[in-house]
PDB file of C-alpha atoms in Angstrom:
ATOM      1  CA  MET R   1     -13.869-100.823 -25.749  1.00  0.00           C
ATOM      2  CA  SER R   2     -14.319 -99.753 -22.323  1.00  0.00           C
ATOM      3  CA  ILE R   3     -11.240 -99.761 -19.995  1.00  0.00           C
ATOM      4  CA  VAL R   4     -13.589-100.412 -16.828  1.00  0.00           C
ATOM      5  CA  GLN R   5     -16.924-102.208 -16.897  1.00  0.00           C
ATOM      6  CA  VAL R   6     -18.950-102.690 -13.769  1.00  0.00           C
ATOM      7  CA  SER R   7     -22.174-104.565 -13.788  1.00  0.00           C
ATOM      8  CA  ASN R   8     -24.610-105.116 -10.729  1.00  0.00           C
ATOM      9  CA  LEU R   9     -22.095-104.513  -8.145  1.00  0.00           C
ATOM     10  CA  ARG R  10     -23.384-105.350  -4.595  1.00  0.00           C
ATOM     11  CA  LYS R  11     -21.846-104.929  -1.036  1.00  0.00           C
ATOM     12  CA  SER R  12     -23.605-104.953   2.194  1.00  0.00           C
ATOM     13  CA  PHE R  13     -21.968-104.187   5.837  1.00  0.00           C
ATOM     14  CA  GLY R  14     -24.450-106.560   7.897  1.00  0.00           C
ATOM     15  CA  ASP R  15     -27.936-105.669   7.227  1.00  0.00           C
ATOM     16  CA  LEU R  16     -26.791-102.167   5.464  1.00  0.00           C
ATOM     17  CA  ASP R  17     -26.777-102.557   1.658  1.00  0.00           C
ATOM     18  CA  VAL R  18     -23.992-100.227   0.665  1.00  0.00           C
ATOM     19  CA  LEU R  19     -24.017-100.738  -3.022  1.00  0.00           C
ATOM     20  CA  LYS R  20     -27.028-101.866  -4.928  1.00  0.00           C
ATOM     21  CA  ASN R  21     -26.770-103.102  -8.366  1.00  0.00           C
ATOM     22  CA  ILE R  22     -23.990-100.424  -9.606  1.00  0.00           C
ATOM     23  CA  THR R  23     -23.578-100.493 -13.235  1.00  0.00           C
ATOM     24  CA  PHE R  24     -21.308 -98.284 -15.396  1.00  0.00           C
ATOM     25  CA  GLU R  25     -18.759 -98.165 -17.957  1.00  0.00           C
ATOM     26  CA  ILE R  26     -15.571 -95.975 -18.487  1.00  0.00           C
ATOM     27  CA  GLU R  27     -13.589 -95.259 -21.807  1.00  0.00           C
ATOM     28  CA  LYS R  28      -9.974 -95.216 -21.993  1.00  0.00           C
ATOM     29  CA  ASN R  29      -8.611 -91.331 -21.359  1.00  0.00           C
ATOM     30  CA  GLN R  30     -12.226 -90.489 -19.807  1.00  0.00           C
ATOM     31  CA  VAL R  31     -12.077 -88.387 -16.546  1.00  0.00           C
ATOM     32  CA  VAL R  32     -15.216 -89.542 -14.568  1.00  0.00           C
ATOM     33  CA  ALA R  33     -16.320 -87.572 -11.446  1.00  0.00           C
ATOM     34  CA  VAL R  34     -18.549 -89.512  -8.857  1.00  0.00           C
ATOM     35  CA  ILE R  35     -20.573 -87.068  -7.011  1.00  0.00           C
ATOM     36  CA  GLY R  36     -23.473 -87.439  -4.277  1.00  0.00           C
ATOM     37  CA  PRO R  37     -24.244 -86.885  -0.605  1.00  0.00           C
ATOM     38  CA  SER R  38     -22.126 -88.375   2.067  1.00  0.00           C
ATOM     39  CA  GLY R  39     -22.754 -92.036   3.017  1.00  0.00           C
ATOM     40  CA  SER R  40     -24.026 -92.645  -0.693  1.00  0.00           C
ATOM     41  CA  GLY R  41     -21.433 -95.460  -1.224  1.00  0.00           C
ATOM     42  CA  LYS R  42     -19.113 -93.549  -3.488  1.00  0.00           C
ATOM     43  CA  SER R  43     -15.899 -94.602  -1.584  1.00  0.00           C
ATOM     44  CA  THR R  44     -16.850 -98.160  -1.171  1.00  0.00           C
ATOM     45  CA  MET R  45     -17.612 -98.256  -4.880  1.00  0.00           C
ATOM     46  CA  LEU R  46     -14.099 -96.780  -5.754  1.00  0.00           C
ATOM     47  CA  ARG R  47     -12.438 -98.957  -3.150  1.00  0.00           C
ATOM     48  CA  SER R  48     -14.241-102.184  -4.554  1.00  0.00           C
ATOM     49  CA  LEU R  49     -12.653-101.466  -8.083  1.00  0.00           C
ATOM     50  CA  ILE R  50      -9.055-101.949  -6.721  1.00  0.00           C
ATOM     51  CA  HIS R  51     -10.193-104.768  -4.479  1.00  0.00           C
ATOM     52  CA  LEU R  52      -9.837-102.787  -1.117  1.00  0.00           C
ATOM     53  CA  GLU R  53     -13.306-103.854  -0.328  1.00  0.00           C
ATOM     54  CA  GLN R  54     -14.733-107.285  -1.328  1.00  0.00           C
ATOM     55  CA  ILE R  55     -17.896-107.449  -3.053  1.00  0.00           C
ATOM     56  CA  ASP R  56     -20.760-109.586  -2.329  1.00  0.00           C
ATOM     57  CA  GLY R  57     -22.034-109.827  -6.019  1.00  0.00           C
ATOM     58  CA  GLY R  58     -21.746-108.377  -9.515  1.00  0.00           C
ATOM     59  CA  SER R  59     -18.647-107.947 -11.763  1.00  0.00           C
ATOM     60  CA  VAL R  60     -15.809-105.732 -12.545  1.00  0.00           C
ATOM     61  CA  SER R  61     -13.461-105.923 -15.399  1.00  0.00           C
ATOM     62  CA  VAL R  62     -10.319-103.810 -16.168  1.00  0.00           C
ATOM     63  CA  GLY R  63      -8.901-103.763 -19.400  1.00  0.00           C
ATOM     64  CA  GLY R  64     -10.846-106.514 -20.552  1.00  0.00           C
ATOM     65  CA  GLN R  65      -9.951-108.726 -17.815  1.00  0.00           C
ATOM     66  CA  ASP R  66     -12.187-109.836 -15.245  1.00  0.00           C
ATOM     67  CA  LEU R  67     -11.201-108.780 -11.563  1.00  0.00           C
ATOM     68  CA  VAL R  68     -14.474-110.397 -10.461  1.00  0.00           C
ATOM     69  CA  LYS R  69     -17.187-112.034 -12.396  1.00  0.00           C
ATOM     70  CA  GLU R  70     -20.733-112.617 -10.885  1.00  0.00           C
ATOM     71  CA  GLY R  71     -19.275-112.499  -7.548  1.00  0.00           C
ATOM     72  CA  VAL R  72     -16.155-114.815  -8.127  1.00  0.00           C
ATOM     73  CA  TYR R  73     -12.703-113.268  -7.845  1.00  0.00           C
ATOM     74  CA  ALA R  74      -9.845-114.161 -10.058  1.00  0.00           C
ATOM     75  CA  ASN R  75      -6.892-115.970  -8.489  1.00  0.00           C
ATOM     76  CA  HIS R  76      -4.531-114.163  -6.468  1.00  0.00           C
ATOM     77  CA  GLN R  77      -1.748-113.701  -9.252  1.00  0.00           C
ATOM     78  CA  GLU R  78      -4.287-112.221 -11.615  1.00  0.00           C
ATOM     79  CA  LEU R  79      -5.732-110.061  -8.896  1.00  0.00           C
ATOM     80  CA  LYS R  80      -2.313-108.463  -8.360  1.00  0.00           C
ATOM     81  CA  ARG R  81      -1.955-107.962 -11.934  1.00  0.00           C
ATOM     82  CA  ILE R  82      -5.124-106.462 -12.697  1.00  0.00           C
ATOM     83  CA  THR R  83      -5.183-104.100  -9.694  1.00  0.00           C
ATOM     84  CA  SER R  84      -1.597-103.149 -10.505  1.00  0.00           C
ATOM     85  CA  LYS R  85      -3.107-101.372 -13.565  1.00  0.00           C
ATOM     86  CA  MET R  86      -4.653 -98.792 -11.050  1.00  0.00           C
ATOM     87  CA  GLY R  87      -3.248 -96.132  -8.786  1.00  0.00           C
ATOM     88  CA  MET R  88      -5.085 -94.940  -5.791  1.00  0.00           C
ATOM     89  CA  VAL R  89      -4.898 -91.476  -4.135  1.00  0.00           C
ATOM     90  CA  PHE R  90      -6.821 -91.446  -0.594  1.00  0.00           C
ATOM     91  CA  GLN R  91      -8.240 -88.676   1.459  1.00  0.00           C
ATOM     92  CA  HIS R  92      -5.515 -88.847   4.167  1.00  0.00           C
ATOM     93  CA  PHE R  93      -2.411 -89.247   2.238  1.00  0.00           C
ATOM     94  CA  ASN R  94      -1.212 -92.491   3.811  1.00  0.00           C
ATOM     95  CA  LEU R  95       2.351 -91.492   3.581  1.00  0.00           C
ATOM     96  CA  PHE R  96       5.199 -93.250   5.434  1.00  0.00           C
ATOM     97  CA  PRO R  97       6.224 -90.865   8.310  1.00  0.00           C
ATOM     98  CA  HIS R  98       9.656 -92.333   8.634  1.00  0.00           C
ATOM     99  CA  LEU R  99      10.464 -91.999   5.011  1.00  0.00           C
ATOM    100  CA  THR R 100      11.521 -89.138   2.789  1.00  0.00           C
ATOM    101  CA  VAL R 101       9.151 -87.915   0.154  1.00  0.00           C
ATOM    102  CA  LYS R 102      11.789 -89.459  -2.193  1.00  0.00           C
ATOM    103  CA  GLU R 103      11.704 -92.823  -0.412  1.00  0.00           C
ATOM    104  CA  ASN R 104       7.970 -92.721  -0.205  1.00  0.00           C
ATOM    105  CA  LEU R 105       7.945 -92.638  -3.976  1.00  0.00           C
ATOM    106  CA  GLU R 106      10.593 -95.059  -4.768  1.00  0.00           C
ATOM    107  CA  LEU R 107       9.351 -97.869  -2.290  1.00  0.00           C
ATOM    108  CA  ALA R 108       6.761 -99.763  -4.423  1.00  0.00           C
ATOM    109  CA  PRO R 109       8.466 -99.801  -7.825  1.00  0.00           C
ATOM    110  CA  LYS R 110      11.526-101.244  -5.809  1.00  0.00           C
ATOM    111  CA  TYR R 111       9.997-103.816  -3.842  1.00  0.00           C
ATOM    112  CA  VAL R 112       6.805-104.490  -5.674  1.00  0.00           C
ATOM    113  CA  LYS R 113       8.054-104.406  -9.336  1.00  0.00           C
ATOM    114  CA  GLY R 114      11.727-105.023  -8.626  1.00  0.00           C
ATOM    115  CA  GLU R 115      12.935-102.053 -10.676  1.00  0.00           C
ATOM    116  CA  GLN R 116      16.614-100.929 -10.477  1.00  0.00           C
ATOM    117  CA  GLY R 117      17.732 -97.922  -8.566  1.00  0.00           C
ATOM    118  CA  ASP R 118      18.558 -95.380 -11.341  1.00  0.00           C
ATOM    119  CA  GLN R 119      15.556 -96.165 -13.219  1.00  0.00           C
ATOM    120  CA  ILE R 120      13.407 -95.395 -10.178  1.00  0.00           C
ATOM    121  CA  ALA R 121      15.350 -92.323  -9.297  1.00  0.00           C
ATOM    122  CA  GLN R 122      14.941 -90.783 -12.504  1.00  0.00           C
ATOM    123  CA  ARG R 123      11.145 -91.288 -12.522  1.00  0.00           C
ATOM    124  CA  SER R 124      10.666 -89.855  -8.917  1.00  0.00           C
ATOM    125  CA  THR R 125      12.859 -86.881  -9.780  1.00  0.00           C
ATOM    126  CA  GLU R 126      10.537 -86.200 -12.908  1.00  0.00           C
ATOM    127  CA  LEU R 127       7.242 -86.917 -11.033  1.00  0.00           C
ATOM    128  CA  LEU R 128       8.302 -84.520  -8.083  1.00  0.00           C
ATOM    129  CA  LYS R 129       9.022 -81.914 -10.617  1.00  0.00           C
ATOM    130  CA  LYS R 130       5.610 -82.418 -12.327  1.00  0.00           C
ATOM    131  CA  VAL R 131       3.937 -81.743  -8.912  1.00  0.00           C
ATOM    132  CA  GLY R 132       5.914 -78.959  -8.221  1.00  0.00           C
ATOM    133  CA  LEU R 133       7.886 -80.579  -5.291  1.00  0.00           C
ATOM    134  CA  SER R 134      11.259 -80.712  -6.533  1.00  0.00           C
ATOM    135  CA  ASP R 135      12.632 -79.044  -3.391  1.00  0.00           C
ATOM    136  CA  LYS R 136      11.134 -81.519  -1.155  1.00  0.00           C
ATOM    137  CA  ALA R 137      12.590 -84.984  -2.161  1.00  0.00           C
ATOM    138  CA  ASN R 138      14.678 -85.210   1.159  1.00  0.00           C
ATOM    139  CA  VAL R 139      11.987 -83.829   3.434  1.00  0.00           C
ATOM    140  CA  TYR R 140       9.934 -86.055   5.780  1.00  0.00           C
ATOM    141  CA  PRO R 141       6.061 -85.720   5.469  1.00  0.00           C
ATOM    142  CA  SER R 142       5.893 -84.046   8.941  1.00  0.00           C
ATOM    143  CA  LYS R 143       7.445 -81.082   7.358  1.00  0.00           C
ATOM    144  CA  LEU R 144       4.802 -80.755   4.534  1.00  0.00           C
ATOM    145  CA  SER R 145       1.485 -79.030   4.364  1.00  0.00           C
ATOM    146  CA  GLY R 146      -1.496 -81.153   3.585  1.00  0.00           C
ATOM    147  CA  GLY R 147      -1.751 -80.074  -0.041  1.00  0.00           C
ATOM    148  CA  GLN R 148       2.143 -81.008  -0.606  1.00  0.00           C
ATOM    149  CA  LYS R 149       1.523 -84.400   0.889  1.00  0.00           C
ATOM    150  CA  GLN R 150      -1.290 -84.846  -1.163  1.00  0.00           C
ATOM    151  CA  ARG R 151       0.798 -83.908  -4.391  1.00  0.00           C
ATOM    152  CA  VAL R 152       3.266 -86.480  -2.957  1.00  0.00           C
ATOM    153  CA  ALA R 153       0.619 -89.088  -2.775  1.00  0.00           C
ATOM    154  CA  ILE R 154      -0.403 -88.341  -6.428  1.00  0.00           C
ATOM    155  CA  ALA R 155       3.146 -88.825  -7.573  1.00  0.00           C
ATOM    156  CA  ARG R 156       3.761 -91.871  -5.556  1.00  0.00           C
ATOM    157  CA  ALA R 157       0.673 -93.439  -7.451  1.00  0.00           C
ATOM    158  CA  LEU R 158       1.957 -92.431 -10.692  1.00  0.00           C
ATOM    159  CA  MET R 159       5.339 -94.197  -9.918  1.00  0.00           C
ATOM    160  CA  MET R 160       3.845 -97.472 -10.692  1.00  0.00           C
ATOM    161  CA  ASN R 161       2.756 -96.145 -14.228  1.00  0.00           C
ATOM    162  CA  PRO R 162      -1.069 -97.030 -13.704  1.00  0.00           C
ATOM    163  CA  GLU R 163      -3.332 -97.004 -16.525  1.00  0.00           C
ATOM    164  CA  ILE R 164      -6.268 -95.620 -14.449  1.00  0.00           C
ATOM    165  CA  MET R 165      -5.882 -93.251 -11.404  1.00  0.00           C
ATOM    166  CA  LEU R 166      -8.561 -93.374  -8.699  1.00  0.00           C
ATOM    167  CA  PHE R 167      -9.115 -90.342  -6.305  1.00  0.00           C
ATOM    168  CA  ASP R 168     -11.216 -90.798  -3.142  1.00  0.00           C
ATOM    169  CA  GLU R 169     -12.060 -87.222  -2.169  1.00  0.00           C
ATOM    170  CA  PRO R 170      -8.544 -86.167  -2.713  1.00  0.00           C
ATOM    171  CA  THR R 171      -9.258 -82.469  -1.188  1.00  0.00           C
ATOM    172  CA  SER R 172     -11.573 -83.227   1.740  1.00  0.00           C
ATOM    173  CA  ALA R 173      -8.937 -83.338   4.444  1.00  0.00           C
ATOM    174  CA  LEU R 174      -7.295 -80.015   3.288  1.00  0.00           C
ATOM    175  CA  ASP R 175      -7.907 -76.527   4.111  1.00  0.00           C
ATOM    176  CA  PRO R 176      -9.661 -74.404   1.398  1.00  0.00           C
ATOM    177  CA  GLU R 177      -6.627 -72.357   0.277  1.00  0.00           C
ATOM    178  CA  LEU R 178      -4.789 -75.674  -0.130  1.00  0.00           C
ATOM    179  CA  THR R 179      -7.329 -77.366  -2.274  1.00  0.00           C
ATOM    180  CA  GLY R 180      -6.382 -75.430  -5.398  1.00  0.00           C
ATOM    181  CA  GLU R 181      -2.926 -76.884  -5.718  1.00  0.00           C
ATOM    182  CA  VAL R 182      -4.064 -80.376  -5.589  1.00  0.00           C
ATOM    183  CA  LEU R 183      -6.884 -79.806  -8.050  1.00  0.00           C
ATOM    184  CA  GLN R 184      -4.188 -78.124 -10.459  1.00  0.00           C
ATOM    185  CA  VAL R 185      -2.265 -81.287 -10.564  1.00  0.00           C
ATOM    186  CA  ILE R 186      -5.329 -83.442 -11.247  1.00  0.00           C
ATOM    187  CA  LYS R 187      -6.348 -81.125 -13.984  1.00  0.00           C
ATOM    188  CA  GLN R 188      -2.672 -81.312 -15.436  1.00  0.00           C
ATOM    189  CA  LEU R 189      -3.261 -85.232 -15.436  1.00  0.00           C
ATOM    190  CA  ALA R 190      -6.579 -84.862 -17.128  1.00  0.00           C
ATOM    191  CA  ALA R 191      -5.003 -82.724 -20.068  1.00  0.00           C
ATOM    192  CA  GLU R 192      -2.530 -85.463 -20.313  1.00  0.00           C
ATOM    193  CA  GLN R 193      -5.551 -87.853 -20.993  1.00  0.00           C
ATOM    194  CA  ILE R 194      -4.821 -90.141 -18.018  1.00  0.00           C
ATOM    195  CA  THR R 195      -8.089 -92.175 -17.269  1.00  0.00           C
ATOM    196  CA  MET R 196      -9.402 -91.114 -14.002  1.00  0.00           C
ATOM    197  CA  ILE R 197     -12.179 -91.756 -11.516  1.00  0.00           C
ATOM    198  CA  ILE R 198     -12.565 -89.247  -8.825  1.00  0.00           C
ATOM    199  CA  VAL R 199     -14.812 -89.155  -5.932  1.00  0.00           C
ATOM    200  CA  THR R 200     -15.327 -85.329  -5.212  1.00  0.00           C
ATOM    201  CA  HIS R 201     -17.458 -82.773  -3.342  1.00  0.00           C
ATOM    202  CA  GLU R 202     -15.901 -80.031  -5.560  1.00  0.00           C
ATOM    203  CA  MET R 203     -18.662 -79.449  -7.905  1.00  0.00           C
ATOM    204  CA  GLY R 204     -16.887 -76.649  -9.912  1.00  0.00           C
ATOM    205  CA  PHE R 205     -13.860 -78.781 -10.335  1.00  0.00           C
ATOM    206  CA  ALA R 206     -16.239 -81.765 -11.351  1.00  0.00           C
ATOM    207  CA  LYS R 207     -17.912 -79.542 -13.947  1.00  0.00           C
ATOM    208  CA  GLU R 208     -14.620 -78.199 -15.279  1.00  0.00           C
ATOM    209  CA  VAL R 209     -12.466 -81.331 -15.477  1.00  0.00           C
ATOM    210  CA  ALA R 210     -14.970 -84.442 -16.093  1.00  0.00           C
ATOM    211  CA  ASP R 211     -16.154 -85.806 -19.264  1.00  0.00           C
ATOM    212  CA  LYS R 212     -18.722 -87.808 -17.569  1.00  0.00           C
ATOM    213  CA  ILE R 213     -20.505 -87.464 -14.102  1.00  0.00           C
ATOM    214  CA  LEU R 214     -22.104 -90.398 -11.965  1.00  0.00           C
ATOM    215  CA  PHE R 215     -24.474 -89.330  -9.396  1.00  0.00           C
ATOM    216  CA  MET R 216     -24.949 -91.766  -6.288  1.00  0.00           C
ATOM    217  CA  ASP R 217     -27.584 -91.719  -3.820  1.00  0.00           C
ATOM    218  CA  GLN R 218     -28.438 -94.324  -1.310  1.00  0.00           C
ATOM    219  CA  GLY R 219     -25.882 -96.929  -2.834  1.00  0.00           C
ATOM    220  CA  GLU R 220     -27.310 -96.452  -6.312  1.00  0.00           C
ATOM    221  CA  ILE R 221     -26.187 -94.475  -9.554  1.00  0.00           C
ATOM    222  CA  THR R 222     -29.352 -92.543  -9.921  1.00  0.00           C
ATOM    223  CA  GLU R 223     -28.187 -90.511 -12.908  1.00  0.00           C
ATOM    224  CA  SER R 224     -25.178 -90.220 -15.233  1.00  0.00           C
ATOM    225  CA  GLY R 225     -24.290 -87.989 -18.135  1.00  0.00           C
ATOM    226  CA  THR R 226     -22.020 -85.085 -19.040  1.00  0.00           C
ATOM    227  CA  PRO R 227     -21.510 -82.195 -16.808  1.00  0.00           C
ATOM    228  CA  GLU R 228     -23.756 -80.160 -18.891  1.00  0.00           C
ATOM    229  CA  GLU R 229     -26.567 -82.822 -18.458  1.00  0.00           C
ATOM    230  CA  ILE R 230     -26.066 -83.200 -14.909  1.00  0.00           C
ATOM    231  CA  PHE R 231     -25.416 -79.689 -13.652  1.00  0.00           C
ATOM    232  CA  MET R 232     -27.736 -77.821 -16.158  1.00  0.00           C
ATOM    233  CA  ASN R 233     -30.532 -80.243 -16.856  1.00  0.00           C
ATOM    234  CA  PRO R 234     -30.550 -83.219 -14.126  1.00  0.00           C
ATOM    235  CA  LYS R 235     -33.633 -85.635 -14.906  1.00  0.00           C
ATOM    236  CA  SER R 236     -34.115 -87.020 -11.542  1.00  0.00           C
ATOM    237  CA  GLU R 237     -35.649 -84.884  -8.672  1.00  0.00           C
ATOM    238  CA  ARG R 238     -33.047 -86.130  -6.381  1.00  0.00           C
ATOM    239  CA  THR R 239     -30.243 -85.014  -8.460  1.00  0.00           C
ATOM    240  CA  LYS R 240     -31.970 -81.549  -8.851  1.00  0.00           C
ATOM    241  CA  ALA R 241     -32.325 -81.199  -5.216  1.00  0.00           C
ATOM    242  CA  PHE R 242     -28.660 -82.145  -4.669  1.00  0.00           C
ATOM    243  CA  ILE R 243     -27.266 -79.895  -7.215  1.00  0.00           C
ATOM    244  CA  ASN R 244     -29.514 -76.994  -6.235  1.00  0.00           C
ATOM    245  CA  TYR R 245     -28.237 -77.386  -2.476  1.00  0.00           C
ATOM    246  CA  VAL R 246     -24.369 -77.554  -3.322  1.00  0.00           C
ATOM    247  CA  LEU R 247     -24.539 -74.681  -5.906  1.00  0.00           C
ATOM    248  CA  LYS R 248     -26.765 -72.219  -3.989  1.00  0.00           C
TER     249      LYS R 248
END
């Protein structure tokens, strides 16, 4: 059974239709890359899955539970429970500047889930080791590079033990030389079979890591398939033009 099911998702800002009848499914342990030109609705779609954007119509279910069904949202408690299954990593890190790296990681489990200090401390230590930042536990974000900040943001999302990780262009705010260290962490998560949806402009990365590619243009998914199908044999002329442009 699909872990995420999206059907006829619609979203408008005033007269602008940002999402038009978006429909797709994601299987457990699948890595899905969402590609397409800027302004095609990729980030809005991703934010809609975790209720950071309120949709105007359609349905989203996560783990067989309806976040929103035909435009009607679940009650507040259900929304919290369903969205807690997902962790989100943003373009611009969103770390708390007045907290150390360790404190950034441990804040949500402590106050949202009410977990105990020893349990949280052990997990934060393990996750900082996973992302290669064991020596930065007591450092403030201002002392970190962009790549280090994004790796902290990934570890912070993992602290909540999500079933699904959402990445919104995780390398777009980074200098090219820092991009690789973040992509390497995401590759490691893919190898561990964590379900992920990644909005990205990194075509080589999408081709290497994703099991499935969704191509979005003007608020619609115009094509989906395996990396081989999308990059080597795209069906639509729009996808062909985009792929040829970004890979030239």
